[in-house]
Amino acid sequence: MRRILPALLACLGLLGGSLVAAGPAAAQDAGNPPEQWRSYWVDAFNEGIYTPDQVTALIDDALAVNANALIVQTARRYDCFCNRALYPRTDAAIDPAPYDPLDEVIAQAHAAGLEVHAWVNVNTMWNSATAPTSPEHVFNQHGPSAQGAERWLNRKADGTELVGANAYIDPGHPAAVEYIVAGIQSIAREYDVDGINLDYIRYPDGSAQTTHSDWGYNEVSLARFQRATGRTDVPAPADGQWGDWRRDQVTNLVRRVYLGLWEVDPTARLSMDAITYGFGPQSVGGWESTRTYAEVLQDWAGWLDEGIMDTVVTMNYKREWQPDQARMFAEWSEFLADAQGDRQAVNGPALYLNSVDDSLRQVDRALAETPAGNTATGWSGYSYASPSLDSAANGADAERRRLAEALTTGPDAPFAEEAEVPAMGWKARPGEGHVTGELALRDGTALDGAEVTLTPLRPGGEEVTQRADGTGWFGFAHVDPGVYLVRADLPRGVVGAPLTVVRVERGAIAEADFPPLIGLP
């Protein structure tokens, strides 16, 4: 109960507005703990949640560092460490059913006052030469044995689909997008998680250059790009229009996940694990020149700005003991804190690359104030299984104890006091609403890429435009309450009334229903 009471009071509005405000951690009124995210990433490739006893040890270790949240890998490669999600149960050596790792983690963590965020790998399909046993697994249904539109595999420009045993899903494939969103919703619907954490929400690594991606050449995705642009060629990896289109596919997926999660549980937090390859934007010519934006096509700064990501957790994996990497860590830490705007940003150092002493130095720099006066919202250590560079030599348990002592003991210990997970004011007391809809012909054909404009029916309001995704779905997140005209720009050969009106209310999703649309022969 040590963290539950303040959270309940905050939800009831009894602790003042500061507890539900976005932004950096700050001291609260006397007697109340500060707000600062503190967590471990708990991967499922290692033990930690395989048995109830392991979960008990995990909870004890999290409390020892004064953590308040756990990011627990739940859907690893579309194999779920749970029993009731759309994704099939994992083949990993967990205790036999009816044991449910996610249920066990939630029960023990919540009893201890810890939040649980279900970590879901998004675009990683499989990574073993042995196929999963479940015939329902996405690799067996839509991997190398699938044909035509049923094949969801991402593909490089040279035709490569598998990198070793690693297979990836192409985020430009509409059916894959629907499956991803439905799977995430199933976890949020079936389990009392505090949020969903998206990993690998991007295109794969392994491109020939750091200025563009070689991936995205799934036949369905490529055909969609050609229809959208009127082009008939196969674009080169460095083609700017092709890069923008692929990046938009990832953003469209994030937007759809965000609003899909809001539909199931408006209080749940959507977080993601953000790429920070190389030097920061300060050294490479700005955000759009980073490897994050250009190579793996992940626009997490844009997602924060649009408000379709509640919390960005950077994978700021740098060696403090190497000068260039220490500089990278500092640059990305500064950019992260400044980019969070009115959402939240958590700095995630690599414990496994650093000694405990160097990790302690990185905690201080991760949470330092930037020249612009901003600070990150918190810290997440990667990972629970490997808490320091010295884990192999000294044992992970011993290094966890050393880390806990360094973080919580002494006058300068950064986590000497307990802290609360920062509340999300935009969800605790929403002042805006959302609009979603689908554009399809009467026969079910999706109007892929159709432009949709949202126009407020009040003086001075600004129009906003989005494009429908490959299923015809579109969404507008965080718009002011009021009445709006929704207008679709119909492609040639489609007739019907492309107009509808919606009323947006605070905290709710308004559905835009268009009259039937007909495709001319």
Short mmCIF file of C-alpha atoms in Angstrom, two decimals:
data_model
loop_
_atom_site.label_atom_id
_atom_site.label_comp_id
_atom_site.label_asym_id
_atom_site.label_seq_id
_atom_site.Cartn_x
_atom_site.Cartn_y
_atom_site.Cartn_z
CA MET A 1 0.00 0.00 0.00
CA ARG A 2 2.99 2.33 0.28
CA ARG A 3 2.47 3.70 -3.23
CA ILE A 4 -1.19 2.91 -3.79
CA LEU A 5 -2.74 5.50 -1.43
CA PRO A 6 -1.14 8.57 -3.04
CA ALA A 7 -2.14 7.29 -6.48
CA LEU A 8 -5.75 6.83 -5.36
CA LEU A 9 -5.85 10.29 -3.83
CA ALA A 10 -4.44 11.77 -7.02
CA CYS A 11 -7.17 10.12 -9.08
CA LEU A 12 -9.76 11.57 -6.70
CA GLY A 13 -8.22 15.03 -7.04
CA LEU A 14 -7.34 15.23 -3.34
CA LEU A 15 -3.62 15.92 -3.64
CA GLY A 16 -3.63 19.00 -5.83
CA GLY A 17 -3.04 19.57 -9.50
CA SER A 18 0.70 18.98 -9.43
CA LEU A 19 0.28 15.22 -9.09
CA VAL A 20 -1.47 14.93 -12.44
CA ALA A 21 0.66 17.35 -14.38
CA ALA A 22 3.03 16.29 -17.13
CA GLY A 23 6.68 17.21 -17.14
CA PRO A 24 9.80 16.54 -15.09
CA ALA A 25 9.84 15.12 -11.61
CA ALA A 26 9.46 17.64 -8.84
CA ALA A 27 9.12 17.61 -5.08
CA GLN A 28 5.54 17.50 -3.90
CA ASP A 29 3.95 18.99 -0.83
CA ALA A 30 5.53 18.02 2.49
CA GLY A 31 4.96 14.38 3.27
CA ASN A 32 4.25 13.31 -0.31
CA PRO A 33 6.86 11.44 -2.36
CA PRO A 34 8.20 13.02 -5.55
CA GLU A 35 7.07 11.92 -8.98
CA GLN A 36 9.80 10.11 -10.89
CA TRP A 37 9.56 6.97 -13.01
CA ARG A 38 11.96 4.23 -11.87
CA SER A 39 11.94 0.78 -13.43
CA TYR A 40 13.78 -2.28 -14.59
CA TRP A 41 13.30 -3.77 -18.03
CA VAL A 42 12.62 -7.47 -17.38
CA ASP A 43 13.32 -9.46 -20.54
CA ALA A 44 11.81 -12.89 -21.11
CA PHE A 45 14.83 -14.39 -22.88
CA ASN A 46 16.27 -14.78 -19.39
CA GLU A 47 14.69 -16.10 -16.22
CA GLY A 48 12.87 -13.68 -13.98
CA ILE A 49 9.18 -14.47 -14.52
CA TYR A 50 9.35 -18.18 -15.37
CA THR A 51 8.05 -19.29 -11.94
CA PRO A 52 6.21 -17.66 -9.04
CA ASP A 53 9.38 -17.80 -6.94
CA GLN A 54 11.30 -15.91 -9.61
CA VAL A 55 8.57 -13.26 -9.63
CA THR A 56 8.85 -12.91 -5.86
CA ALA A 57 12.60 -12.36 -6.18
CA LEU A 58 11.99 -9.83 -8.96
CA ILE A 59 9.60 -7.82 -6.81
CA ASP A 60 12.03 -7.80 -3.90
CA ASP A 61 14.87 -6.67 -6.16
CA ALA A 62 12.73 -3.89 -7.67
CA LEU A 63 11.77 -2.60 -4.23
CA ALA A 64 15.43 -2.68 -3.21
CA VAL A 65 16.24 0.03 -5.78
CA ASN A 66 13.08 1.99 -4.85
CA ALA A 67 11.58 1.24 -8.25
CA ASN A 68 7.91 1.95 -8.82
CA ALA A 69 7.34 0.19 -12.15
CA LEU A 70 8.39 -2.86 -14.12
CA ILE A 71 8.58 -3.16 -17.92
CA VAL A 72 7.99 -6.90 -18.31
CA GLN A 73 8.42 -8.64 -21.65
CA THR A 74 5.06 -10.20 -22.36
CA ALA A 75 4.92 -10.74 -26.12
CA ARG A 76 8.49 -11.64 -27.05
CA ARG A 77 8.33 -12.75 -30.70
CA TYR A 78 4.54 -13.07 -30.88
CA ASP A 79 4.84 -15.79 -28.23
CA CYS A 80 3.07 -14.59 -25.14
CA PHE A 81 4.12 -15.05 -21.52
CA CYS A 82 0.44 -15.13 -20.70
CA ASN A 83 -2.57 -17.37 -21.30
CA ARG A 84 -5.40 -15.12 -22.40
CA ALA A 85 -4.09 -12.92 -25.22
CA LEU A 86 -4.52 -13.20 -28.97
CA TYR A 87 -0.87 -14.25 -29.24
CA PRO A 88 -0.22 -17.95 -28.45
CA ARG A 89 1.41 -19.02 -25.20
CA THR A 90 5.20 -19.18 -25.35
CA ASP A 91 7.24 -22.38 -25.78
CA ALA A 92 9.79 -21.07 -23.25
CA ALA A 93 10.53 -23.20 -20.17
CA ILE A 94 8.04 -21.47 -17.88
CA ASP A 95 6.03 -23.37 -15.30
CA PRO A 96 3.28 -25.38 -16.98
CA ALA A 97 -0.26 -24.07 -17.35
CA PRO A 98 -2.32 -22.94 -15.58
CA TYR A 99 0.65 -20.80 -14.51
CA ASP A 100 0.33 -17.40 -16.19
CA PRO A 101 3.48 -15.26 -15.84
CA LEU A 102 1.70 -11.97 -16.51
CA ASP A 103 -1.03 -12.72 -13.99
CA GLU A 104 1.59 -13.61 -11.39
CA VAL A 105 3.66 -10.48 -12.01
CA ILE A 106 0.59 -8.25 -11.82
CA ALA A 107 -0.66 -9.84 -8.60
CA GLN A 108 2.66 -9.60 -6.79
CA ALA A 109 3.69 -6.24 -8.19
CA HIS A 110 0.41 -4.50 -7.47
CA ALA A 111 0.40 -5.88 -3.94
CA ALA A 112 3.81 -4.25 -3.49
CA GLY A 113 2.74 -0.95 -5.04
CA LEU A 114 4.57 -1.44 -8.35
CA GLU A 115 3.10 -0.72 -11.76
CA VAL A 116 3.33 -3.33 -14.52
CA HIS A 117 3.83 -2.37 -18.15
CA ALA A 118 3.48 -5.21 -20.63
CA TRP A 119 6.42 -5.09 -23.03
CA VAL A 120 5.37 -6.12 -26.55
CA ASN A 121 7.81 -6.59 -29.42
CA VAL A 122 6.02 -5.28 -32.48
CA ASN A 123 7.84 -5.91 -35.76
CA THR A 124 10.00 -8.89 -34.75
CA MET A 125 8.25 -12.05 -36.00
CA TRP A 126 10.59 -14.87 -34.91
CA ASN A 127 14.26 -15.54 -34.17
CA SER A 128 14.90 -19.27 -34.09
CA ALA A 129 15.66 -21.96 -36.67
CA THR A 130 12.97 -24.02 -34.93
CA ALA A 131 9.46 -22.83 -35.68
CA PRO A 132 7.04 -22.19 -32.79
CA THR A 133 4.85 -25.16 -31.91
CA SER A 134 1.54 -23.30 -32.12
CA PRO A 135 0.02 -23.48 -35.60
CA GLU A 136 -1.62 -20.13 -34.80
CA HIS A 137 1.70 -18.34 -34.35
CA VAL A 138 2.18 -15.54 -36.86
CA PHE A 139 5.43 -17.11 -38.13
CA ASN A 140 3.57 -20.30 -39.07
CA GLN A 141 0.62 -18.44 -40.52
CA HIS A 142 2.34 -15.54 -42.30
CA GLY A 143 6.05 -16.34 -42.42
CA PRO A 144 8.22 -18.12 -45.01
CA SER A 145 5.60 -20.76 -45.86
CA ALA A 146 2.89 -18.20 -46.67
CA GLN A 147 2.16 -17.01 -50.18
CA GLY A 148 0.89 -13.79 -51.73
CA ALA A 149 -0.87 -11.33 -49.44
CA GLU A 150 -0.70 -13.83 -46.56
CA ARG A 151 3.08 -13.34 -46.42
CA TRP A 152 3.79 -10.54 -43.90
CA LEU A 153 7.57 -10.83 -43.90
CA ASN A 154 9.59 -7.68 -44.22
CA ARG A 155 12.02 -7.80 -47.12
CA LYS A 156 15.20 -5.97 -48.04
CA ALA A 157 15.77 -4.38 -51.43
CA ASP A 158 17.96 -7.32 -52.46
CA GLY A 159 15.20 -9.82 -51.63
CA THR A 160 16.57 -10.93 -48.25
CA GLU A 161 13.84 -11.82 -45.76
CA LEU A 162 15.65 -13.75 -43.05
CA VAL A 163 18.78 -12.44 -41.33
CA GLY A 164 20.10 -15.62 -39.81
CA ALA A 165 17.00 -16.93 -38.05
CA ASN A 166 15.51 -13.46 -37.55
CA ALA A 167 12.25 -12.71 -39.32
CA TYR A 168 10.43 -9.38 -39.22
CA ILE A 169 6.94 -8.10 -39.94
CA ASP A 170 6.51 -5.30 -42.47
CA PRO A 171 4.54 -2.43 -40.84
CA GLY A 172 3.29 -1.44 -44.28
CA HIS A 173 1.19 -4.61 -44.54
CA PRO A 174 -2.44 -3.74 -43.59
CA ALA A 175 -3.39 -7.20 -42.31
CA ALA A 176 -0.30 -7.29 -40.10
CA VAL A 177 -1.21 -3.91 -38.64
CA GLU A 178 -4.70 -5.11 -37.74
CA TYR A 179 -3.26 -8.19 -36.04
CA ILE A 180 -0.72 -6.17 -34.06
CA VAL A 181 -3.36 -3.75 -32.79
CA ALA A 182 -5.81 -6.54 -31.93
CA GLY A 183 -3.10 -8.43 -30.01
CA ILE A 184 -2.16 -5.38 -27.95
CA GLN A 185 -5.81 -4.67 -27.22
CA SER A 186 -6.29 -8.27 -26.08
CA ILE A 187 -3.54 -7.91 -23.47
CA ALA A 188 -4.98 -4.65 -22.17
CA ARG A 189 -8.48 -6.11 -22.13
CA GLU A 190 -7.63 -9.39 -20.41
CA TYR A 191 -5.05 -8.19 -17.87
CA ASP A 192 -4.92 -5.42 -15.30
CA VAL A 193 -1.76 -3.91 -16.74
CA ASP A 194 -0.90 -0.28 -16.08
CA GLY A 195 0.29 0.17 -19.62
CA ILE A 196 1.69 -1.28 -22.81
CA ASN A 197 5.35 -0.84 -23.75
CA LEU A 198 6.16 -1.12 -27.48
CA ASP A 199 9.56 -2.41 -28.51
CA TYR A 200 10.91 -2.65 -32.07
CA ILE A 201 8.27 -0.23 -33.34
CA ARG A 202 10.40 0.55 -36.38
CA TYR A 203 12.14 -0.98 -39.40
CA PRO A 204 14.98 -3.47 -38.83
CA ASP A 205 18.68 -2.78 -38.51
CA GLY A 206 21.19 -4.04 -41.04
CA SER A 207 20.93 -1.44 -43.79
CA ALA A 208 23.95 -0.76 -45.97
CA GLN A 209 23.96 2.92 -45.01
CA THR A 210 23.00 4.84 -41.89
CA THR A 211 21.10 7.44 -43.94
CA HIS A 212 18.28 5.21 -45.13
CA SER A 213 16.62 1.82 -44.70
CA ASP A 214 17.06 -1.16 -47.02
CA TRP A 215 13.85 -2.70 -45.64
CA GLY A 216 10.16 -2.43 -46.51
CA TYR A 217 9.95 -4.31 -49.81
CA ASN A 218 7.16 -6.72 -48.91
CA GLU A 219 5.12 -7.14 -52.11
CA VAL A 220 1.92 -5.82 -50.54
CA SER A 221 3.68 -2.78 -49.06
CA LEU A 222 5.49 -1.97 -52.30
CA ALA A 223 2.23 -2.19 -54.27
CA ARG A 224 0.56 0.17 -51.81
CA PHE A 225 3.35 2.71 -52.25
CA GLN A 226 3.07 2.51 -56.03
CA ARG A 227 -0.69 3.04 -55.91
CA ALA A 228 -0.31 5.94 -53.50
CA THR A 229 2.29 7.73 -55.62
CA GLY A 230 1.33 6.67 -59.13
CA ARG A 231 4.82 5.30 -59.62
CA THR A 232 5.57 2.02 -61.36
CA ASP A 233 9.24 1.63 -60.46
CA VAL A 234 10.76 -0.11 -57.48
CA PRO A 235 12.20 2.75 -55.41
CA ALA A 236 15.80 2.66 -54.25
CA PRO A 237 16.39 2.45 -50.49
CA ALA A 238 17.60 6.06 -50.45
CA ASP A 239 14.56 7.40 -52.33
CA GLY A 240 13.19 10.27 -50.22
CA GLN A 241 9.53 9.69 -51.09
CA TRP A 242 9.87 6.01 -50.29
CA GLY A 243 11.54 6.78 -46.97
CA ASP A 244 8.79 9.19 -45.96
CA TRP A 245 6.08 6.69 -46.92
CA ARG A 246 7.67 3.91 -44.86
CA ARG A 247 8.17 6.19 -41.87
CA ASP A 248 4.50 7.15 -42.12
CA GLN A 249 3.55 3.47 -41.88
CA VAL A 250 5.21 3.22 -38.48
CA THR A 251 3.59 6.44 -37.32
CA ASN A 252 0.18 5.28 -38.58
CA LEU A 253 0.64 2.07 -36.60
CA VAL A 254 1.55 3.98 -33.43
CA ARG A 255 -1.47 6.24 -33.84
CA ARG A 256 -3.73 3.24 -34.29
CA VAL A 257 -2.26 1.44 -31.28
CA TYR A 258 -2.62 4.59 -29.16
CA LEU A 259 -6.29 5.09 -29.99
CA GLY A 260 -6.94 1.34 -29.86
CA LEU A 261 -5.53 1.22 -26.34
CA TRP A 262 -7.59 4.27 -25.37
CA GLU A 263 -10.68 2.44 -26.60
CA VAL A 264 -9.99 -0.51 -24.27
CA ASP A 265 -8.60 1.39 -21.27
CA PRO A 266 -8.36 5.19 -21.40
CA THR A 267 -6.17 5.22 -18.28
CA ALA A 268 -3.49 2.85 -19.58
CA ARG A 269 -0.11 4.30 -20.48
CA LEU A 270 1.41 3.72 -23.91
CA SER A 271 5.20 3.76 -23.78
CA MET A 272 7.86 2.70 -26.24
CA ASP A 273 11.55 1.84 -26.36
CA ALA A 274 13.29 4.48 -28.44
CA ILE A 275 16.38 4.15 -30.61
CA THR A 276 19.36 6.43 -29.86
CA TYR A 277 21.99 5.16 -32.28
CA GLY A 278 25.19 7.15 -32.67
CA PHE A 279 25.58 10.79 -31.73
CA GLY A 280 22.57 12.93 -30.89
CA PRO A 281 20.78 15.44 -33.13
CA GLN A 282 23.08 18.18 -31.84
CA SER A 283 26.06 16.59 -33.62
CA VAL A 284 24.55 15.24 -36.84
CA GLY A 285 22.52 18.16 -38.13
CA GLY A 286 19.18 17.79 -36.38
CA TRP A 287 16.56 15.16 -35.61
CA GLU A 288 15.88 14.21 -39.24
CA SER A 289 19.57 13.43 -39.75
CA THR A 290 19.76 10.93 -36.90
CA ARG A 291 19.95 7.22 -37.56
CA THR A 292 16.74 6.89 -35.54
CA TYR A 293 14.74 8.95 -38.01
CA ALA A 294 16.59 8.15 -41.25
CA GLU A 295 17.78 4.54 -40.91
CA VAL A 296 15.17 2.74 -38.80
CA LEU A 297 12.39 5.23 -39.66
CA GLN A 298 11.25 5.81 -36.08
CA ASP A 299 9.93 9.34 -35.45
CA TRP A 300 9.51 9.15 -31.69
CA ALA A 301 10.02 12.90 -31.27
CA GLY A 302 7.10 13.44 -33.63
CA TRP A 303 4.95 10.98 -31.67
CA LEU A 304 5.55 12.94 -28.49
CA ASP A 305 4.65 16.15 -30.30
CA GLU A 306 1.41 14.70 -31.70
CA GLY A 307 0.53 13.24 -28.32
CA ILE A 308 0.17 9.66 -29.57
CA MET A 309 2.88 8.40 -27.22
CA ASP A 310 2.52 8.94 -23.48
CA THR A 311 6.06 8.02 -22.52
CA VAL A 312 9.22 7.54 -24.54
CA VAL A 313 11.80 5.30 -22.84
CA THR A 314 15.10 5.72 -24.64
CA MET A 315 17.37 2.75 -25.12
CA ASN A 316 20.30 5.02 -24.32
CA TYR A 317 22.75 2.15 -24.33
CA LYS A 318 26.19 3.72 -24.10
CA ARG A 319 29.44 2.86 -22.33
CA GLU A 320 30.28 5.55 -19.84
CA TRP A 321 33.93 4.50 -19.88
CA GLN A 322 34.32 5.26 -23.62
CA PRO A 323 34.57 9.03 -24.26
CA ASP A 324 32.63 9.03 -27.56
CA GLN A 325 29.83 6.95 -26.08
CA ALA A 326 29.72 9.08 -22.94
CA ARG A 327 29.21 12.08 -25.20
CA MET A 328 26.46 10.22 -27.09
CA PHE A 329 24.74 9.46 -23.80
CA ALA A 330 24.85 13.11 -22.77
CA GLU A 331 23.56 14.36 -26.13
CA TRP A 332 20.64 11.97 -26.25
CA SER A 333 19.82 12.67 -22.60
CA GLU A 334 19.56 16.38 -23.34
CA PHE A 335 17.53 15.89 -26.50
CA LEU A 336 15.14 13.48 -24.78
CA ALA A 337 14.38 15.85 -21.91
CA ASP A 338 13.81 18.77 -24.26
CA ALA A 339 11.70 16.76 -26.73
CA GLN A 340 9.16 15.46 -24.20
CA GLY A 341 7.01 18.59 -24.34
CA ASP A 342 3.85 17.98 -22.35
CA ARG A 343 4.30 14.21 -22.40
CA GLN A 344 6.93 12.20 -20.52
CA ALA A 345 10.42 10.93 -21.24
CA VAL A 346 12.34 8.24 -19.37
CA ASN A 347 16.08 7.77 -19.81
CA GLY A 348 17.05 4.11 -20.16
CA PRO A 349 20.76 3.36 -19.70
CA ALA A 350 22.41 -0.02 -20.35
CA LEU A 351 23.38 -1.46 -16.98
CA TYR A 352 25.01 -4.43 -18.71
CA LEU A 353 27.55 -2.20 -20.49
CA ASN A 354 28.70 -0.40 -17.36
CA SER A 355 30.07 -1.04 -13.92
CA VAL A 356 27.82 -0.10 -11.02
CA ASP A 357 29.91 3.03 -10.45
CA ASP A 358 29.53 4.10 -14.09
CA SER A 359 25.80 3.35 -14.00
CA LEU A 360 25.50 5.61 -10.98
CA ARG A 361 27.20 8.39 -12.95
CA GLN A 362 24.75 7.83 -15.80
CA VAL A 363 21.78 8.06 -13.46
CA ASP A 364 22.92 11.51 -12.40
CA ARG A 365 23.40 12.65 -15.99
CA ALA A 366 20.20 10.99 -17.17
CA LEU A 367 18.19 13.08 -14.71
CA ALA A 368 20.19 16.32 -14.94
CA GLU A 369 18.55 19.58 -15.95
CA THR A 370 19.23 20.66 -19.54
CA PRO A 371 20.31 24.19 -20.51
CA ALA A 372 16.70 24.74 -21.54
CA GLY A 373 15.57 23.92 -17.99
CA ASN A 374 14.05 20.47 -18.68
CA THR A 375 14.65 17.14 -16.99
CA ALA A 376 13.71 13.61 -17.96
CA THR A 377 10.73 12.15 -16.16
CA GLY A 378 12.64 9.18 -14.88
CA TRP A 379 15.01 6.24 -15.30
CA SER A 380 14.75 2.63 -16.49
CA GLY A 381 17.65 0.19 -16.22
CA TYR A 382 18.42 -2.43 -18.84
CA SER A 383 18.28 -4.96 -17.60
CA TYR A 384 17.13 -6.87 -14.58
CA ALA A 385 18.86 -10.03 -15.84
CA SER A 386 22.22 -8.34 -16.32
CA PRO A 387 22.53 -5.44 -13.86
CA SER A 388 26.18 -4.61 -14.57
CA LEU A 389 29.19 -5.21 -16.77
CA ASP A 390 30.57 -7.34 -13.94
CA SER A 391 27.56 -9.68 -13.67
CA ALA A 392 29.33 -12.59 -15.37
CA ALA A 393 32.31 -12.35 -13.03
CA ASN A 394 30.52 -11.58 -9.77
CA GLY A 395 27.03 -12.97 -10.34
CA ALA A 396 23.87 -11.06 -11.23
CA ASP A 397 22.46 -11.28 -7.69
CA ALA A 398 25.58 -9.76 -6.16
CA GLU A 399 25.66 -6.97 -8.72
CA ARG A 400 21.96 -6.22 -8.15
CA ARG A 401 22.68 -5.82 -4.46
CA ARG A 402 25.60 -3.49 -5.24
CA LEU A 403 23.41 -1.47 -7.59
CA ALA A 404 20.63 -1.21 -5.01
CA GLU A 405 23.05 0.01 -2.37
CA ALA A 406 24.58 2.58 -4.73
CA LEU A 407 21.18 3.92 -5.80
CA THR A 408 19.53 4.12 -2.38
CA THR A 409 22.20 4.44 0.32
CA GLY A 410 24.08 7.56 1.31
CA PRO A 411 23.40 11.30 1.27
CA ASP A 412 23.91 11.60 -2.50
CA ALA A 413 22.06 8.43 -3.52
CA PRO A 414 19.67 9.38 -6.36
CA PHE A 415 16.89 7.01 -5.27
CA ALA A 416 17.23 7.28 -1.50
CA GLU A 417 13.58 8.36 -1.26
CA GLU A 418 10.60 6.51 -2.66
CA ALA A 419 8.87 8.08 -5.66
CA GLU A 420 5.55 7.82 -7.45
CA VAL A 421 5.14 7.11 -11.15
CA PRO A 422 4.34 10.50 -12.71
CA ALA A 423 0.64 10.84 -13.40
CA MET A 424 -0.64 11.60 -16.89
CA GLY A 425 -2.78 14.70 -16.67
CA TRP A 426 -4.04 14.28 -20.24
CA LYS A 427 -5.51 10.93 -19.23
CA ALA A 428 -6.36 11.49 -15.56
CA ARG A 429 -8.32 14.64 -16.42
CA PRO A 430 -8.62 14.73 -20.22
CA GLY A 431 -9.42 18.05 -21.81
CA GLU A 432 -9.53 16.69 -25.35
CA GLY A 433 -11.15 13.90 -27.34
CA HIS A 434 -10.42 11.85 -30.44
CA VAL A 435 -11.94 10.95 -33.80
CA THR A 436 -11.62 7.64 -35.64
CA GLY A 437 -13.31 6.14 -38.66
CA GLU A 438 -12.94 3.89 -41.67
CA LEU A 439 -13.23 4.60 -45.36
CA ALA A 440 -14.34 1.66 -47.46
CA LEU A 441 -16.56 0.90 -50.41
CA ARG A 442 -19.82 -0.92 -49.96
CA ASP A 443 -18.09 -4.15 -50.99
CA GLY A 444 -15.51 -3.71 -48.23
CA THR A 445 -12.62 -2.43 -50.34
CA ALA A 446 -10.53 -0.06 -48.22
CA LEU A 447 -9.78 3.43 -49.51
CA ASP A 448 -6.09 3.10 -48.78
CA GLY A 449 -4.35 6.47 -48.46
CA ALA A 450 -7.48 8.59 -48.88
CA GLU A 451 -7.02 12.07 -47.43
CA VAL A 452 -9.34 12.92 -44.54
CA THR A 453 -9.76 16.46 -43.22
CA LEU A 454 -11.17 17.39 -39.81
CA THR A 455 -12.66 20.89 -39.77
CA PRO A 456 -13.98 22.47 -36.56
CA LEU A 457 -17.39 24.11 -36.98
CA ARG A 458 -16.44 27.11 -34.90
CA PRO A 459 -14.68 30.36 -35.73
CA GLY A 460 -10.91 30.30 -35.61
CA GLY A 461 -10.51 26.54 -35.50
CA GLU A 462 -7.72 24.90 -37.49
CA GLU A 463 -8.18 22.07 -39.95
CA VAL A 464 -6.17 18.87 -39.51
CA THR A 465 -5.52 16.32 -42.24
CA GLN A 466 -4.58 12.65 -42.06
CA ARG A 467 -4.49 9.79 -44.53
CA ALA A 468 -6.33 6.51 -44.13
CA ASP A 469 -4.11 3.50 -43.62
CA GLY A 470 -4.13 0.32 -45.66
CA THR A 471 -7.40 -0.84 -44.10
CA GLY A 472 -9.12 2.52 -44.62
CA TRP A 473 -8.78 3.41 -40.92
CA PHE A 474 -7.97 6.97 -39.88
CA GLY A 475 -7.62 8.71 -36.55
CA PHE A 476 -7.20 12.17 -35.06
CA ALA A 477 -5.82 12.20 -31.53
CA HIS A 478 -6.27 14.95 -28.94
CA VAL A 479 -8.59 17.43 -30.58
CA ASP A 480 -10.57 20.07 -28.71
CA PRO A 481 -14.16 19.29 -27.75
CA GLY A 482 -16.75 20.51 -30.22
CA VAL A 483 -18.51 19.73 -33.48
CA TYR A 484 -16.41 18.86 -36.53
CA LEU A 485 -16.95 18.27 -40.21
CA VAL A 486 -15.10 15.19 -41.44
CA ARG A 487 -14.42 15.28 -45.17
CA ALA A 488 -12.84 12.57 -47.31
CA ASP A 489 -11.11 13.24 -50.61
CA LEU A 490 -12.47 10.36 -52.68
CA PRO A 491 -10.29 8.82 -55.38
CA ARG A 492 -11.38 8.82 -59.00
CA GLY A 493 -14.05 6.24 -59.69
CA VAL A 494 -15.61 6.40 -56.21
CA VAL A 495 -18.94 8.14 -55.65
CA GLY A 496 -20.92 8.92 -52.53
CA ALA A 497 -21.27 11.61 -49.89
CA PRO A 498 -17.76 12.06 -48.49
CA LEU A 499 -18.95 14.15 -45.54
CA THR A 500 -20.06 13.46 -42.00
CA VAL A 501 -20.30 15.40 -38.74
CA VAL A 502 -19.01 14.30 -35.33
CA ARG A 503 -19.23 15.72 -31.84
CA VAL A 504 -16.00 15.38 -29.85
CA GLU A 505 -16.27 15.10 -26.07
CA ARG A 506 -13.52 15.13 -23.47
CA GLY A 507 -11.86 11.76 -22.99
CA ALA A 508 -14.05 10.01 -25.58
CA ILE A 509 -13.56 8.68 -29.10
CA ALA A 510 -16.05 9.99 -31.66
CA GLU A 511 -16.72 7.62 -34.54
CA ALA A 512 -16.99 9.19 -38.00
CA ASP A 513 -19.54 7.20 -40.01
CA PHE A 514 -19.70 7.97 -43.71
CA PRO A 515 -22.67 7.14 -45.95
CA PRO A 516 -22.07 4.15 -48.25
CA LEU A 517 -19.46 4.74 -50.94
CA ILE A 518 -19.63 3.03 -54.31
CA GLY A 519 -16.91 2.22 -56.80
CA LEU A 520 -17.90 2.78 -60.40
CA PRO A 521 -17.23 -0.08 -62.82
#
